[in-house]
Amino acid sequence: MADAKVYGILSAKGGVGKTTITANLVSILACEFKKKVLAVDANIEVPNLHLYLDMLGLPSSLQNVIKDEVSIAHSTYIHKSGLSVVPGSFLEEGVDVTRLKNIIGLVKGLYEIILLDSHPH
């Protein structure tokens, strides 16, 4: 499989619908278009993507991967629709963009599309 196309859902302020758009878009891509999709909750301020997808009680997150506590494989969960999800959690230190890019690079060959739900910039 060719490397995934990676898209970030971005906005300069919070509360404008980034997570809603991300959740709906990944669901449509996986269910209606049968794409192999990974949704990554990279919103370190309000990481709610897992709530929108009704995925509660997940033991590890992107932040655990960033801190080298677990691999990205151990923080990737399969949604009932078939899409893969890496949930987020709060991270006070911020995210090293190069580190995040390297983490995504590890899984680009496994998916057709990767969408990142971002925090406000």
CSV table of N, CA and C in Angstrom, one decimal:
chain,number,residue,atom,x,y,z
A,1,MET,N,0.8,-1.2,0.0
A,1,MET,CA,0.0,0.0,0.0
A,1,MET,C,0.9,1.2,0.0
A,2,ALA,N,0.5,2.2,-0.8
A,2,ALA,CA,1.3,3.5,-0.8
A,2,ALA,C,1.0,4.2,0.5
A,3,ASP,N,2.0,5.1,0.8
A,3,ASP,CA,1.8,5.9,2.0
A,3,ASP,C,0.5,6.7,2.0
A,4,ALA,N,0.0,6.8,3.2
A,4,ALA,CA,-1.3,7.5,3.4
A,4,ALA,C,-1.2,9.0,3.1
A,5,LYS,N,-2.3,9.6,2.7
A,5,LYS,CA,-2.4,11.0,2.6
A,5,LYS,C,-2.7,11.5,4.0
A,6,VAL,N,-2.0,12.5,4.5
A,6,VAL,CA,-2.1,13.0,5.9
A,6,VAL,C,-2.7,14.4,5.8
A,7,TYR,N,-3.8,14.6,6.6
A,7,TYR,CA,-4.5,15.8,6.6
A,7,TYR,C,-4.7,16.3,8.1
A,8,GLY,N,-4.5,17.6,8.3
A,8,GLY,CA,-4.8,18.1,9.6
A,8,GLY,C,-6.0,19.0,9.6
A,9,ILE,N,-6.9,18.8,10.6
A,9,ILE,CA,-8.1,19.7,10.7
A,9,ILE,C,-7.7,20.8,11.7
A,10,LEU,N,-7.5,22.0,11.2
A,10,LEU,CA,-6.9,23.1,12.0
A,10,LEU,C,-7.9,24.3,12.0
A,11,SER,N,-7.7,25.1,13.1
A,11,SER,CA,-8.3,26.4,13.2
A,11,SER,C,-7.6,27.2,14.2
A,12,ALA,N,-7.7,28.5,14.1
A,12,ALA,CA,-7.0,29.4,15.0
A,12,ALA,C,-7.6,29.5,16.4
A,13,LYS,N,-8.9,29.1,16.5
A,13,LYS,CA,-9.5,29.2,17.8
A,13,LYS,C,-10.3,27.9,18.1
A,14,GLY,N,-10.6,27.7,19.3
A,14,GLY,CA,-11.3,26.5,19.7
A,14,GLY,C,-12.8,26.6,19.6
A,15,GLY,N,-13.6,25.5,19.6
A,15,GLY,CA,-15.0,25.6,19.6
A,15,GLY,C,-15.6,25.8,18.2
A,16,VAL,N,-14.9,25.7,17.2
A,16,VAL,CA,-15.4,26.0,15.8
A,16,VAL,C,-15.8,24.7,15.1
A,17,GLY,N,-15.6,23.5,15.7
A,17,GLY,CA,-16.1,22.3,15.0
A,17,GLY,C,-15.0,21.4,14.4
A,18,LYS,N,-13.8,21.6,14.8
A,18,LYS,CA,-12.7,20.7,14.3
A,18,LYS,C,-12.9,19.3,14.6
A,19,THR,N,-13.3,19.0,15.8
A,19,THR,CA,-13.5,17.6,16.3
A,19,THR,C,-14.7,17.0,15.6
A,20,THR,N,-15.8,17.8,15.5
A,20,THR,CA,-17.0,17.3,14.8
A,20,THR,C,-16.7,17.0,13.4
A,21,ILE,N,-16.0,17.9,12.7
A,21,ILE,CA,-15.6,17.6,11.3
A,21,ILE,C,-14.8,16.4,11.2
A,22,THR,N,-13.8,16.3,12.1
A,22,THR,CA,-12.9,15.1,12.0
A,22,THR,C,-13.6,13.8,12.2
A,23,ALA,N,-14.5,13.8,13.3
A,23,ALA,CA,-15.2,12.5,13.6
A,23,ALA,C,-16.2,12.2,12.4
A,24,ASN,N,-16.8,13.1,11.8
A,24,ASN,CA,-17.8,12.8,10.7
A,24,ASN,C,-17.0,12.4,9.5
A,25,LEU,N,-15.9,13.1,9.2
A,25,LEU,CA,-15.2,12.8,8.0
A,25,LEU,C,-14.5,11.4,8.0
A,26,VAL,N,-13.9,11.1,9.2
A,26,VAL,CA,-13.3,9.7,9.2
A,26,VAL,C,-14.4,8.6,9.2
A,27,SER,N,-15.5,8.9,9.8
A,27,SER,CA,-16.6,7.9,9.8
A,27,SER,C,-17.1,7.7,8.3
A,28,ILE,N,-17.3,8.8,7.6
A,28,ILE,CA,-17.8,8.7,6.2
A,28,ILE,C,-16.7,8.0,5.3
A,29,LEU,N,-15.5,8.3,5.5
A,29,LEU,CA,-14.4,7.7,4.7
A,29,LEU,C,-14.3,6.2,5.0
A,30,ALA,N,-14.5,5.8,6.2
A,30,ALA,CA,-14.4,4.4,6.6
A,30,ALA,C,-15.6,3.6,6.2
A,31,CYS,N,-16.8,4.2,6.5
A,31,CYS,CA,-18.0,3.4,6.3
A,31,CYS,C,-18.6,3.5,4.8
A,32,GLU,N,-18.6,4.7,4.3
A,32,GLU,CA,-19.2,4.9,3.0
A,32,GLU,C,-18.2,4.6,1.8
A,33,PHE,N,-17.0,5.0,2.0
A,33,PHE,CA,-16.0,4.9,0.9
A,33,PHE,C,-15.1,3.7,1.1
A,34,LYS,N,-15.2,3.0,2.3
A,34,LYS,CA,-14.4,1.8,2.6
A,34,LYS,C,-12.9,2.1,2.5
A,35,LYS,N,-12.5,3.2,3.0
A,35,LYS,CA,-11.1,3.6,3.1
A,35,LYS,C,-10.5,3.1,4.4
A,36,LYS,N,-9.2,2.8,4.3
A,36,LYS,CA,-8.5,2.4,5.5
A,36,LYS,C,-8.0,3.7,6.2
A,37,VAL,N,-8.6,4.1,7.3
A,37,VAL,CA,-8.5,5.4,7.8
A,37,VAL,C,-7.9,5.3,9.3
A,38,LEU,N,-7.0,6.3,9.6
A,38,LEU,CA,-6.6,6.5,11.0
A,38,LEU,C,-6.9,7.9,11.4
A,39,ALA,N,-7.6,8.0,12.5
A,39,ALA,CA,-7.9,9.3,13.1
A,39,ALA,C,-7.0,9.5,14.3
A,40,VAL,N,-6.3,10.6,14.4
A,40,VAL,CA,-5.4,10.9,15.5
A,40,VAL,C,-5.9,12.1,16.2
A,41,ASP,N,-6.1,12.0,17.5
A,41,ASP,CA,-6.5,13.1,18.3
A,41,ASP,C,-5.2,13.8,18.8
A,42,ALA,N,-4.8,14.8,18.0
A,42,ALA,CA,-3.6,15.6,18.4
A,42,ALA,C,-4.0,16.9,19.1
A,43,ASN,N,-5.2,17.0,19.6
A,43,ASN,CA,-5.6,18.1,20.3
A,43,ASN,C,-5.2,17.9,21.8
A,44,ILE,N,-4.1,18.6,22.2
A,44,ILE,CA,-3.6,18.4,23.5
A,44,ILE,C,-4.3,19.2,24.6
A,45,GLU,N,-5.1,20.2,24.1
A,45,GLU,CA,-5.8,21.1,25.1
A,45,GLU,C,-7.2,20.5,25.4
A,46,VAL,N,-7.9,20.0,24.4
A,46,VAL,CA,-9.3,19.5,24.6
A,46,VAL,C,-9.4,18.2,23.8
A,47,PRO,N,-8.8,17.1,24.2
A,47,PRO,CA,-8.8,15.9,23.4
A,47,PRO,C,-10.1,15.1,23.6
A,48,ASN,N,-11.1,15.4,22.7
A,48,ASN,CA,-12.4,14.8,22.8
A,48,ASN,C,-12.8,13.9,21.6
A,49,LEU,N,-11.9,13.6,20.7
A,49,LEU,CA,-12.3,12.8,19.5
A,49,LEU,C,-12.9,11.5,20.0
A,50,HIS,N,-12.3,10.8,21.0
A,50,HIS,CA,-12.7,9.5,21.4
A,50,HIS,C,-14.2,9.6,21.9
A,51,LEU,N,-14.5,10.8,22.5
A,51,LEU,CA,-15.9,10.9,23.0
A,51,LEU,C,-16.9,11.0,21.9
A,52,TYR,N,-16.5,11.8,20.8
A,52,TYR,CA,-17.4,11.9,19.6
A,52,TYR,C,-17.6,10.6,19.0
A,53,LEU,N,-16.6,9.7,19.1
A,53,LEU,CA,-16.7,8.4,18.4
A,53,LEU,C,-17.2,7.3,19.4
A,54,ASP,N,-17.6,7.7,20.6
A,54,ASP,CA,-18.1,6.8,21.6
A,54,ASP,C,-17.2,5.7,22.0
A,55,MET,N,-15.9,6.1,22.2
A,55,MET,CA,-14.9,5.2,22.6
A,55,MET,C,-14.3,5.6,24.0
A,56,LEU,N,-14.9,5.0,25.0
A,56,LEU,CA,-14.5,5.4,26.4
A,56,LEU,C,-13.6,4.4,27.0
A,57,GLY,N,-12.8,4.9,28.0
A,57,GLY,CA,-12.0,4.0,28.8
A,57,GLY,C,-10.8,3.4,28.1
A,58,LEU,N,-10.3,4.1,27.1
A,58,LEU,CA,-9.1,3.6,26.4
A,58,LEU,C,-7.8,3.8,27.3
A,59,PRO,N,-7.0,2.8,27.5
A,59,PRO,CA,-5.9,2.9,28.4
A,59,PRO,C,-4.7,3.7,28.0
A,60,SER,N,-4.5,3.9,26.7
A,60,SER,CA,-3.3,4.7,26.3
A,60,SER,C,-3.7,5.6,25.2
A,61,SER,N,-2.8,6.6,25.0
A,61,SER,CA,-3.2,7.7,24.0
A,61,SER,C,-1.9,8.1,23.2
A,62,LEU,N,-2.1,9.1,22.3
A,62,LEU,CA,-1.0,9.7,21.6
A,62,LEU,C,0.0,10.2,22.5
A,63,GLN,N,-0.4,10.8,23.6
A,63,GLN,CA,0.6,11.4,24.6
A,63,GLN,C,1.5,10.3,25.2
A,64,ASN,N,0.9,9.1,25.4
A,64,ASN,CA,1.8,8.0,25.9
A,64,ASN,C,2.8,7.6,24.8
A,65,VAL,N,2.4,7.7,23.6
A,65,VAL,CA,3.4,7.4,22.5
A,65,VAL,C,4.5,8.5,22.4
A,66,ILE,N,4.0,9.8,22.5
A,66,ILE,CA,5.0,10.9,22.5
A,66,ILE,C,6.0,10.8,23.6
A,67,LYS,N,5.6,10.4,24.7
A,67,LYS,CA,6.5,10.2,25.9
A,67,LYS,C,7.2,8.9,25.9
A,68,ASP,N,7.1,8.1,24.8
A,68,ASP,CA,7.8,6.8,24.7
A,68,ASP,C,7.4,5.8,25.7
A,69,GLU,N,6.2,5.9,26.2
A,69,GLU,CA,5.7,4.9,27.2
A,69,GLU,C,5.1,3.7,26.5
A,70,VAL,N,4.6,3.9,25.3
A,70,VAL,CA,4.0,2.7,24.5
A,70,VAL,C,4.3,3.0,23.1
A,71,SER,N,4.1,2.0,22.2
A,71,SER,CA,4.3,2.2,20.8
A,71,SER,C,2.9,2.7,20.2
A,72,ILE,N,3.0,3.2,19.0
A,72,ILE,CA,1.7,3.7,18.4
A,72,ILE,C,0.8,2.6,18.2
A,73,ALA,N,1.3,1.4,18.0
A,73,ALA,CA,0.4,0.2,17.8
A,73,ALA,C,-0.4,-0.1,19.1
A,74,HIS,N,0.2,0.2,20.2
A,74,HIS,CA,-0.5,-0.1,21.5
A,74,HIS,C,-1.5,1.0,21.8
A,75,SER,N,-1.5,2.1,21.1
A,75,SER,CA,-2.4,3.2,21.4
A,75,SER,C,-3.4,3.4,20.2
A,76,THR,N,-3.4,2.4,19.3
A,76,THR,CA,-4.3,2.5,18.2
A,76,THR,C,-5.5,1.5,18.4
A,77,TYR,N,-6.7,2.0,18.4
A,77,TYR,CA,-7.9,1.2,18.7
A,77,TYR,C,-8.8,1.2,17.5
A,78,ILE,N,-9.5,0.0,17.3
A,78,ILE,CA,-10.4,-0.1,16.2
A,78,ILE,C,-11.8,0.3,16.6
A,79,HIS,N,-12.4,1.2,15.9
A,79,HIS,CA,-13.8,1.7,16.1
A,79,HIS,C,-14.7,0.7,15.5
A,80,LYS,N,-15.9,0.6,16.0
A,80,LYS,CA,-16.9,-0.3,15.5
A,80,LYS,C,-17.2,-0.2,14.0
A,81,SER,N,-16.9,1.0,13.4
A,81,SER,CA,-17.1,1.3,12.0
A,81,SER,C,-15.9,0.7,11.2
A,82,GLY,N,-14.8,0.3,11.9
A,82,GLY,CA,-13.7,-0.2,11.2
A,82,GLY,C,-12.5,0.7,11.1
A,83,LEU,N,-12.7,2.0,11.4
A,83,LEU,CA,-11.6,2.9,11.3
A,83,LEU,C,-10.7,2.8,12.5
A,84,SER,N,-9.5,3.2,12.4
A,84,SER,CA,-8.5,3.1,13.5
A,84,SER,C,-8.4,4.5,14.2
A,85,VAL,N,-8.3,4.5,15.5
A,85,VAL,CA,-8.3,5.7,16.3
A,85,VAL,C,-7.1,5.7,17.2
A,86,VAL,N,-6.4,6.8,17.3
A,86,VAL,CA,-5.4,7.0,18.3
A,86,VAL,C,-5.9,8.2,19.1
A,87,PRO,N,-6.4,7.9,20.4
A,87,PRO,CA,-7.1,8.9,21.2
A,87,PRO,C,-6.0,9.9,21.7
A,88,GLY,N,-6.5,11.0,22.2
A,88,GLY,CA,-5.6,12.0,22.8
A,88,GLY,C,-5.8,12.1,24.3
A,89,SER,N,-4.9,12.8,24.9
A,89,SER,CA,-5.1,13.2,26.4
A,89,SER,C,-4.3,14.5,26.6
A,90,PHE,N,-4.6,15.1,27.7
A,90,PHE,CA,-3.9,16.4,28.0
A,90,PHE,C,-2.4,16.2,28.1
A,91,LEU,N,-1.7,17.2,27.5
A,91,LEU,CA,-0.3,17.2,27.6
A,91,LEU,C,0.2,18.6,27.8
A,92,GLU,N,0.7,18.9,29.0
A,92,GLU,CA,1.0,20.2,29.4
A,92,GLU,C,2.3,20.8,28.7
A,93,GLU,N,3.2,19.9,28.3
A,93,GLU,CA,4.4,20.3,27.7
A,93,GLU,C,4.3,20.8,26.2
A,94,GLY,N,3.2,20.5,25.6
A,94,GLY,CA,3.1,20.8,24.2
A,94,GLY,C,3.6,19.6,23.4
A,95,VAL,N,3.5,19.7,22.1
A,95,VAL,CA,3.9,18.6,21.2
A,95,VAL,C,5.1,19.0,20.3
A,96,ASP,N,6.1,18.2,20.3
A,96,ASP,CA,7.3,18.5,19.4
A,96,ASP,C,6.8,18.0,18.0
A,97,VAL,N,6.6,19.0,17.1
A,97,VAL,CA,6.1,18.7,15.8
A,97,VAL,C,6.9,17.6,15.0
A,98,THR,N,8.2,17.7,15.2
A,98,THR,CA,9.1,16.7,14.5
A,98,THR,C,8.8,15.3,15.1
A,99,ARG,N,8.6,15.2,16.4
A,99,ARG,CA,8.3,13.9,17.0
A,99,ARG,C,7.0,13.4,16.5
A,100,LEU,N,6.0,14.2,16.4
A,100,LEU,CA,4.7,13.8,15.9
A,100,LEU,C,4.8,13.4,14.5
A,101,LYS,N,5.5,14.1,13.7
A,101,LYS,CA,5.7,13.7,12.3
A,101,LYS,C,6.4,12.3,12.2
A,102,ASN,N,7.4,12.1,13.0
A,102,ASN,CA,8.0,10.8,13.0
A,102,ASN,C,7.1,9.6,13.4
A,103,ILE,N,6.3,9.9,14.4
A,103,ILE,CA,5.3,8.9,14.9
A,103,ILE,C,4.3,8.6,13.7
A,104,ILE,N,3.8,9.6,13.1
A,104,ILE,CA,2.9,9.4,11.9
A,104,ILE,C,3.6,8.6,10.8
A,105,GLY,N,4.8,9.0,10.6
A,105,GLY,CA,5.6,8.3,9.6
A,105,GLY,C,5.7,6.8,9.8
A,106,LEU,N,5.7,6.3,11.0
A,106,LEU,CA,5.7,4.9,11.4
A,106,LEU,C,4.5,4.1,10.8
A,107,VAL,N,3.4,4.8,10.7
A,107,VAL,CA,2.2,4.1,10.3
A,107,VAL,C,1.6,4.6,8.9
A,108,LYS,N,2.3,5.5,8.2
A,108,LYS,CA,1.8,6.0,7.0
A,108,LYS,C,1.6,4.8,5.9
A,109,GLY,N,2.4,3.8,6.0
A,109,GLY,CA,2.2,2.7,5.0
A,109,GLY,C,1.1,1.8,5.3
A,110,LEU,N,0.4,1.9,6.5
A,110,LEU,CA,-0.7,1.0,6.9
A,110,LEU,C,-2.1,1.6,6.5
A,111,TYR,N,-2.2,2.8,6.1
A,111,TYR,CA,-3.5,3.4,5.9
A,111,TYR,C,-3.5,4.2,4.6
A,112,GLU,N,-4.7,4.4,4.1
A,112,GLU,CA,-4.9,5.2,2.9
A,112,GLU,C,-5.0,6.7,3.3
A,113,ILE,N,-5.6,7.0,4.4
A,113,ILE,CA,-5.8,8.4,4.9
A,113,ILE,C,-5.6,8.5,6.4
A,114,ILE,N,-4.9,9.5,6.8
A,114,ILE,CA,-4.7,9.8,8.2
A,114,ILE,C,-5.2,11.2,8.4
A,115,LEU,N,-6.1,11.4,9.4
A,115,LEU,CA,-6.6,12.7,9.7
A,115,LEU,C,-6.2,13.0,11.2
A,116,LEU,N,-5.6,14.2,11.4
A,116,LEU,CA,-5.2,14.7,12.7
A,116,LEU,C,-6.2,15.8,13.2
A,117,ASP,N,-6.8,15.6,14.3
A,117,ASP,CA,-7.6,16.6,14.9
A,117,ASP,C,-6.7,17.4,15.8
A,118,SER,N,-6.6,18.7,15.5
A,118,SER,CA,-5.5,19.6,16.1
A,118,SER,C,-6.1,20.5,17.2
A,119,HIS,N,-5.2,21.0,18.0
A,119,HIS,CA,-5.6,22.0,19.0
A,119,HIS,C,-5.5,23.4,18.3
A,120,PRO,N,-6.2,24.4,18.9
A,120,PRO,CA,-6.1,25.7,18.2
A,120,PRO,C,-4.7,26.2,18.1
A,121,HIS,N,-4.4,26.9,17.0
A,121,HIS,CA,-3.1,27.5,16.8
A,121,HIS,C,-3.2,29.0,16.8
